[in-house]
Short mmCIF file of C-alpha atoms and ligand atoms in Angstrom, two decimals:
data_model
loop_
_atom_site.label_atom_id
_atom_site.label_comp_id
_atom_site.label_asym_id
_atom_site.label_seq_id
_atom_site.Cartn_x
_atom_site.Cartn_y
_atom_site.Cartn_z
CA UNK A 1442 40.61 -85.83 83.24
CA UNK A 1443 38.45 -82.99 81.88
CA UNK A 1444 39.83 -80.15 79.82
CA UNK A 1445 38.53 -76.61 79.39
CA UNK A 1446 39.46 -74.17 76.62
CA UNK A 1447 40.72 -71.16 78.56
CA UNK A 1448 40.89 -67.70 77.03
CA UNK A 1449 42.28 -66.05 80.16
CA UNK A 1450 43.17 -67.05 83.72
CA UNK A 1451 44.19 -64.16 85.95
CA UNK A 1452 43.98 -62.63 89.41
CA UNK A 1453 42.39 -59.22 89.88
CA UNK A 1454 39.62 -57.52 91.83
CA UNK A 1455 36.03 -57.96 90.79
CA UNK A 1456 35.07 -54.76 89.00
CA UNK A 1457 31.34 -55.28 88.52
CA UNK A 1458 28.18 -56.22 90.34
CA UNK A 1459 27.56 -57.41 93.87
CA UNK A 1460 31.16 -58.27 94.71
CA UNK A 1461 32.94 -55.17 93.37
CA UNK A 1462 36.34 -54.93 95.05
CA UNK A 1463 36.60 -58.61 96.08
CA UNK A 1464 39.94 -60.22 95.16
CA UNK A 1465 39.13 -62.86 92.58
CA UNK A 1466 40.56 -65.45 90.23
CA UNK A 1467 38.98 -65.06 86.80
CA UNK A 1468 38.67 -68.15 84.63
CA UNK A 1469 37.55 -66.99 81.20
CA UNK A 1470 36.29 -69.86 79.07
CA UNK A 1471 36.23 -69.82 75.27
CA UNK A 1472 32.98 -69.71 73.32
CA UNK A 1473 29.75 -67.71 73.33
CA UNK A 1474 26.29 -68.07 71.80
CA UNK A 1475 26.04 -64.28 71.17
CA UNK A 1476 28.07 -61.55 69.43
CA UNK A 1477 26.74 -58.36 71.07
CA UNK A 1478 27.99 -56.20 68.21
CA UNK A 1479 25.46 -53.47 69.05
CA UNK A 1480 27.16 -52.22 72.24
CA UNK A 1481 28.22 -48.58 71.90
CA UNK A 1482 26.58 -48.25 68.47
CA UNK A 1483 23.52 -46.28 67.36
CA UNK A 1484 20.44 -48.51 67.69
CA UNK A 1485 20.20 -50.91 64.74
CA UNK A 1486 23.89 -50.65 63.75
CA UNK A 1487 26.53 -53.29 64.46
CA UNK A 1488 30.19 -52.76 65.28
CA UNK A 1489 32.79 -54.04 62.82
CA UNK A 1490 35.76 -53.33 65.13
CA UNK A 1491 36.38 -56.92 66.23
CA UNK A 1492 35.87 -58.20 62.68
CA UNK A 1493 38.56 -55.76 61.51
CA UNK A 1494 41.00 -57.02 64.16
CA UNK A 1495 40.18 -60.61 63.18
CA UNK A 1496 40.91 -59.81 59.52
CA UNK A 1497 44.29 -58.33 60.46
CA UNK A 1498 45.02 -61.39 62.59
CA UNK A 1499 44.07 -63.84 59.83
CA UNK A 1500 45.32 -62.03 56.74
CA UNK A 1501 48.12 -59.65 57.73
CA UNK A 1502 50.07 -60.27 60.94
CA UNK A 1503 48.84 -62.86 63.47
CA UNK A 1504 48.84 -61.71 67.07
CA UNK A 1505 51.02 -64.08 69.09
CA UNK A 1506 49.47 -63.53 72.50
CA UNK A 1507 46.09 -62.57 73.89
CA UNK A 1508 47.63 -59.50 75.56
CA UNK A 1509 48.72 -58.11 72.19
CA UNK A 1510 45.13 -57.81 70.94
CA UNK A 1511 43.69 -54.28 70.66
CA UNK A 1512 40.86 -53.21 72.95
CA UNK A 1513 37.59 -52.21 71.28
CA UNK A 1514 35.34 -49.26 72.09
CA UNK A 1515 32.22 -50.83 70.48
CA UNK A 1516 30.79 -54.35 70.42
CA UNK A 1517 31.80 -57.15 72.80
CA UNK A 1518 34.90 -56.18 74.80
CA UNK A 1519 35.71 -59.90 75.25
CA UNK A 1520 35.57 -60.65 71.52
CA UNK A 1521 38.70 -62.81 71.52
CA UNK A 1522 37.07 -65.22 73.97
CA UNK A 1523 34.61 -66.46 71.34
CA UNK A 1524 35.58 -65.39 67.81
CA UNK A 1525 36.82 -68.49 65.95
CA UNK A 1526 39.68 -66.47 64.39
CA UNK A 1527 41.33 -66.22 67.83
CA UNK A 1528 40.70 -69.73 69.09
CA UNK A 1529 44.34 -70.79 68.86
CA UNK A 1530 45.19 -68.15 71.49
CA UNK A 1531 43.06 -70.08 74.02
CA UNK A 1532 44.67 -73.37 75.09
CA UNK A 1533 42.80 -76.48 76.21
CA UNK A 1534 43.95 -77.00 79.79
CA UNK A 1535 43.41 -79.98 82.08
CA UNK A 1536 41.86 -79.49 85.52
CA UNK A 1537 45.30 -80.20 86.98
CA UNK A 1538 46.94 -77.47 84.89
CA UNK A 1539 44.19 -74.96 85.76
CA UNK A 1540 44.43 -75.73 89.48
CA UNK A 1541 48.26 -75.45 89.36
CA UNK A 1542 48.05 -72.07 87.63
CA UNK A 1543 45.46 -70.83 90.15
CA UNK A 1544 47.77 -71.74 93.03
CA UNK A 1545 50.56 -69.78 91.29
CA UNK A 1546 48.52 -66.61 90.90
CA UNK A 1547 46.82 -66.59 94.30
CA UNK A 1548 48.85 -64.17 96.47
CA UNK A 1549 49.34 -66.71 99.29
CA UNK A 1550 49.46 -69.88 97.18
CA UNK A 1551 46.13 -71.06 98.57
CA UNK A 1552 42.51 -69.89 98.75
CA UNK A 1553 41.74 -67.36 101.50
CA UNK A 1554 39.13 -64.67 100.92
CA UNK A 1555 39.32 -64.82 97.12
CA UNK A 1556 36.39 -65.73 94.91
CA UNK A 1557 36.50 -67.84 91.77
CA UNK A 1558 34.77 -66.05 88.89
CA UNK A 1559 33.96 -68.31 85.95
CA UNK A 1560 33.32 -66.00 83.05
CA UNK A 1561 33.47 -65.91 79.28
CA UNK A 1562 32.41 -65.87 76.59
CA UNK A 1563 29.44 -67.76 77.96
CA UNK A 1564 30.72 -70.11 80.69
CA UNK A 1565 27.53 -72.19 80.93
CA UNK A 1566 27.77 -73.59 77.41
CA UNK A 1567 29.26 -77.09 77.13
CA UNK A 1568 31.88 -76.52 79.87
CA UNK A 1569 29.28 -77.32 82.55
CA UNK A 1570 30.32 -80.96 82.27
CA UNK A 1571 33.99 -80.11 82.99
CA UNK A 1572 33.64 -77.92 86.11
CA UNK A 1573 33.02 -80.74 88.63
CA UNK A 1574 36.38 -82.30 87.74
CA UNK A 1575 38.11 -78.96 88.41
CA UNK A 1576 36.19 -78.21 91.60
CA UNK A 1577 36.94 -81.59 93.12
CA UNK A 1578 40.70 -81.07 92.68
CA UNK A 1579 42.39 -81.04 96.10
CA UNK A 1580 43.74 -77.51 95.54
CA UNK A 1581 40.17 -76.24 95.14
CA UNK A 1582 38.88 -77.70 98.42
CA UNK A 1583 39.20 -74.43 100.38
CA UNK A 1584 37.34 -72.37 97.78
CA UNK A 1585 34.25 -70.80 99.35
CA UNK A 1586 32.63 -68.65 96.66
CA UNK A 1587 32.03 -69.19 92.96
CA UNK A 1588 30.42 -66.66 90.65
CA UNK A 1589 29.29 -67.59 87.15
CA UNK A 1590 29.19 -64.52 84.93
CA UNK A 1591 26.61 -65.59 82.40
CA UNK A 1592 24.28 -64.06 79.83
CA UNK A 1593 21.44 -66.05 81.39
CA UNK A 1594 20.42 -68.08 78.36
CA UNK A 1595 21.90 -71.48 79.20
CA UNK A 1596 19.96 -74.03 81.20
CA UNK A 1597 21.86 -75.93 83.87
CA UNK A 1598 22.09 -79.61 83.04
CA UNK A 1599 20.43 -81.86 85.64
CA UNK A 1600 23.84 -83.32 86.54
CA UNK A 1601 25.51 -79.95 86.98
CA UNK A 1602 22.59 -78.56 88.95
CA UNK A 1603 22.80 -81.50 91.36
CA UNK A 1604 26.56 -81.13 91.58
CA UNK A 1605 26.33 -77.41 92.45
CA UNK A 1606 23.64 -78.00 95.05
CA UNK A 1607 25.86 -80.62 96.66
CA UNK A 1608 29.02 -78.45 96.40
CA UNK A 1609 27.23 -75.63 98.20
CA UNK A 1610 26.21 -77.90 101.08
CA UNK A 1611 29.51 -79.75 101.58
CA UNK A 1612 31.18 -76.96 103.58
CA UNK A 1613 29.53 -74.29 105.73
CA UNK A 1614 29.80 -70.81 104.22
CA UNK A 1615 30.06 -71.88 100.61
CA UNK A 1616 28.15 -69.70 98.16
CA UNK A 1617 27.28 -69.87 94.49
CA UNK A 1618 26.32 -66.71 92.62
CA UNK A 1619 25.03 -66.21 89.10
CA UNK A 1620 25.84 -62.73 87.84
CA UNK A 1621 23.43 -62.54 84.92
CA UNK A 1622 24.24 -59.91 82.31
CA UNK A 1623 21.02 -60.27 80.32
CA UNK A 1624 21.36 -58.69 76.89
CA UNK A 1625 18.94 -55.93 75.91
CA UNK A 1626 18.23 -55.05 72.25
CA UNK A 1627 20.94 -52.35 72.39
CA UNK A 1628 23.46 -55.23 72.44
CA UNK A 1629 22.30 -56.25 68.96
CA UNK A 1630 20.83 -59.54 70.25
CA UNK A 1631 17.14 -60.49 69.84
CA UNK A 1632 14.86 -60.15 72.87
CA UNK A 1633 13.33 -63.62 72.44
CA UNK A 1634 16.75 -65.25 72.60
CA UNK A 1635 18.35 -63.00 75.23
CA UNK A 1636 15.62 -62.54 77.85
CA UNK A 1637 14.99 -65.99 79.35
CA UNK A 1638 13.36 -65.52 82.77
CA UNK A 1639 12.64 -69.21 83.40
CA UNK A 1640 16.30 -70.11 83.01
CA UNK A 1641 17.42 -67.40 85.43
CA UNK A 1642 14.76 -68.41 87.94
CA UNK A 1643 16.22 -71.92 87.82
CA UNK A 1644 19.65 -70.52 88.79
CA UNK A 1645 18.01 -69.22 91.97
CA UNK A 1646 17.28 -72.84 92.93
CA UNK A 1647 21.00 -73.54 93.45
CA UNK A 1648 22.45 -70.16 94.38
CA UNK A 1649 21.98 -66.42 94.44
CA UNK A 1650 21.26 -64.77 91.09
CA UNK A 1651 21.28 -61.11 90.22
CA UNK A 1652 20.64 -59.21 86.99
CA UNK A 1653 23.01 -56.66 85.49
CA UNK A 1654 21.84 -54.59 82.52
CA UNK A 1655 24.34 -52.66 80.41
CA UNK A 1656 22.69 -49.38 79.42
CA UNK A 1657 23.57 -46.18 77.61
CA UNK A 1658 20.41 -44.50 76.30
CA UNK A 1659 16.90 -43.76 77.56
CA UNK A 1660 15.69 -46.49 75.20
CA UNK A 1661 17.98 -49.00 76.95
CA UNK A 1662 16.56 -48.01 80.32
CA UNK A 1663 12.99 -48.52 79.08
CA UNK A 1664 14.07 -51.94 77.75
CA UNK A 1665 15.67 -52.78 81.11
CA UNK A 1666 12.45 -51.89 82.96
CA UNK A 1667 10.40 -54.09 80.59
CA UNK A 1668 12.85 -56.96 81.01
CA UNK A 1669 12.76 -56.62 84.80
CA UNK A 1670 8.96 -56.90 84.64
CA UNK A 1671 9.30 -60.16 82.68
CA UNK A 1672 11.81 -61.62 85.15
CA UNK A 1673 9.69 -60.60 88.15
CA UNK A 1674 6.55 -62.04 86.55
CA UNK A 1675 8.37 -65.36 86.21
CA UNK A 1676 9.24 -65.30 89.93
CA UNK A 1677 12.77 -63.87 89.92
CA UNK A 1678 13.58 -62.47 93.37
CA UNK A 1679 17.19 -61.25 93.04
CA UNK A 1680 18.87 -57.84 92.93
CA UNK A 1681 18.97 -55.73 89.77
CA UNK A 1682 21.85 -53.49 88.68
CA UNK A 1683 22.25 -50.94 85.90
CA UNK A 1684 25.79 -50.72 84.53
CA UNK A 1685 27.21 -48.17 82.07
CA UNK A 1686 28.26 -49.32 78.63
CA UNK A 1687 31.95 -48.78 77.94
CA UNK A 1688 34.88 -51.15 77.51
CA UNK A 1689 37.21 -48.15 77.16
CA UNK A 1690 37.42 -45.18 79.49
CA UNK A 1691 36.39 -42.56 76.93
CA UNK A 1692 33.02 -44.30 76.41
CA UNK A 1693 32.51 -45.34 80.04
CA UNK A 1694 33.17 -41.80 81.33
CA UNK A 1695 30.49 -40.42 79.03
CA UNK A 1696 27.62 -42.16 80.78
CA UNK A 1697 28.62 -43.64 84.16
CA UNK A 1698 27.23 -40.76 86.23
CA UNK A 1699 23.99 -40.61 84.25
CA UNK A 1700 23.48 -44.37 84.65
CA UNK A 1701 24.07 -44.04 88.42
CA UNK A 1702 21.43 -41.29 88.55
CA UNK A 1703 18.99 -43.40 86.52
CA UNK A 1704 19.55 -46.35 88.86
CA UNK A 1705 18.74 -44.11 91.83
CA UNK A 1706 15.66 -42.69 90.09
CA UNK A 1707 14.26 -46.18 89.42
CA UNK A 1708 15.20 -47.67 92.80
CA UNK A 1709 17.74 -50.02 91.20
CA UNK A 1710 21.36 -50.74 92.09
CA UNK A 1711 24.30 -49.22 90.23
CA UNK A 1712 27.23 -51.33 89.15
CA UNK A 1713 30.46 -49.69 88.15
CA UNK A 1714 33.06 -51.29 85.86
CA UNK A 1715 36.04 -50.67 88.12
CA UNK A 1716 38.39 -52.41 85.69
CA UNK A 1717 37.92 -49.53 83.25
CA UNK A 1718 39.03 -46.52 85.37
CA UNK A 1719 41.51 -48.59 87.42
CA UNK A 1720 43.16 -50.74 84.76
CA UNK A 1721 41.90 -49.27 81.46
CA UNK A 1722 40.15 -52.64 80.90
CA UNK A 1723 43.47 -54.17 79.83
CA UNK A 1724 43.47 -57.94 79.20
CA UNK A 1725 44.08 -59.77 82.45
CA UNK A 1726 42.20 -57.27 84.60
S1 SF4 B 1245 27.33 -62.48 75.88
FE1 SF4 B 1245 29.14 -61.47 76.77
S2 SF4 B 1245 30.92 -62.56 75.92
FE2 SF4 B 1245 29.13 -63.14 74.67
S3 SF4 B 1245 29.20 -61.71 72.97
FE3 SF4 B 1245 27.86 -60.80 74.53
S4 SF4 B 1245 29.18 -59.46 75.77
FE4 SF4 B 1245 30.51 -60.83 74.56
#
């Protein structure tokens, strides 16, 4: 039986993108190929917030539970889902244990209108090989909608691509979505590694894909427009959203309205981050 290293598994409403407001089970896998330490920082500078928390955890007092970890206002707001210093807070769980836990947290003990959101970290790293074992579990049979929240840099393996195509056809109404949060230079990641149009176009062969750009400054918006041109030139047909930076309310509230106005000005969609105003972006929301 396959195992997946799970940083978080919780029930909430989707706060971002196309399915904002949809009740969802979030399966947050451990591991990421990026660091995104530039979020919320002046261009060219990198946040040290998460590194400081990791140093406290390793050298002073270890945090016992994921929920005890401080939130950050700069850098990756999911830092504990990939930093090696926190890996012991993310257990390896079998498909059986994950399915059991999902049944416990669903409000009616079975799938109804809820979506499964597989997020991270970067959920399309090596865990691709483990998802079929989970999805074929009898408790997952009634699931209708899966969203992968990905940074759009990981190719689907041939086996997983075939599996997803088949999963989508087995029951009428099933849908697969790739919510692609492609990282602009303001994240601190390099364009050549982060903007991978051919990979995202391949996602469109097995499901619906949309792009979601986190922006704060005019420079970010110019970068987003250039990236959109690259994706469109490669044949990408999906929706595009602008989303305000801000893992904590004080940062989010500084630019959410301006980002909405920029989205309108450029004929793009606006994505909120409902988990920030509603739940203060607490772990498990
Ligand atoms: S890709 Fe996502 S999870 Fe990975 S470091 Fe960047 S923001 Fe964090």
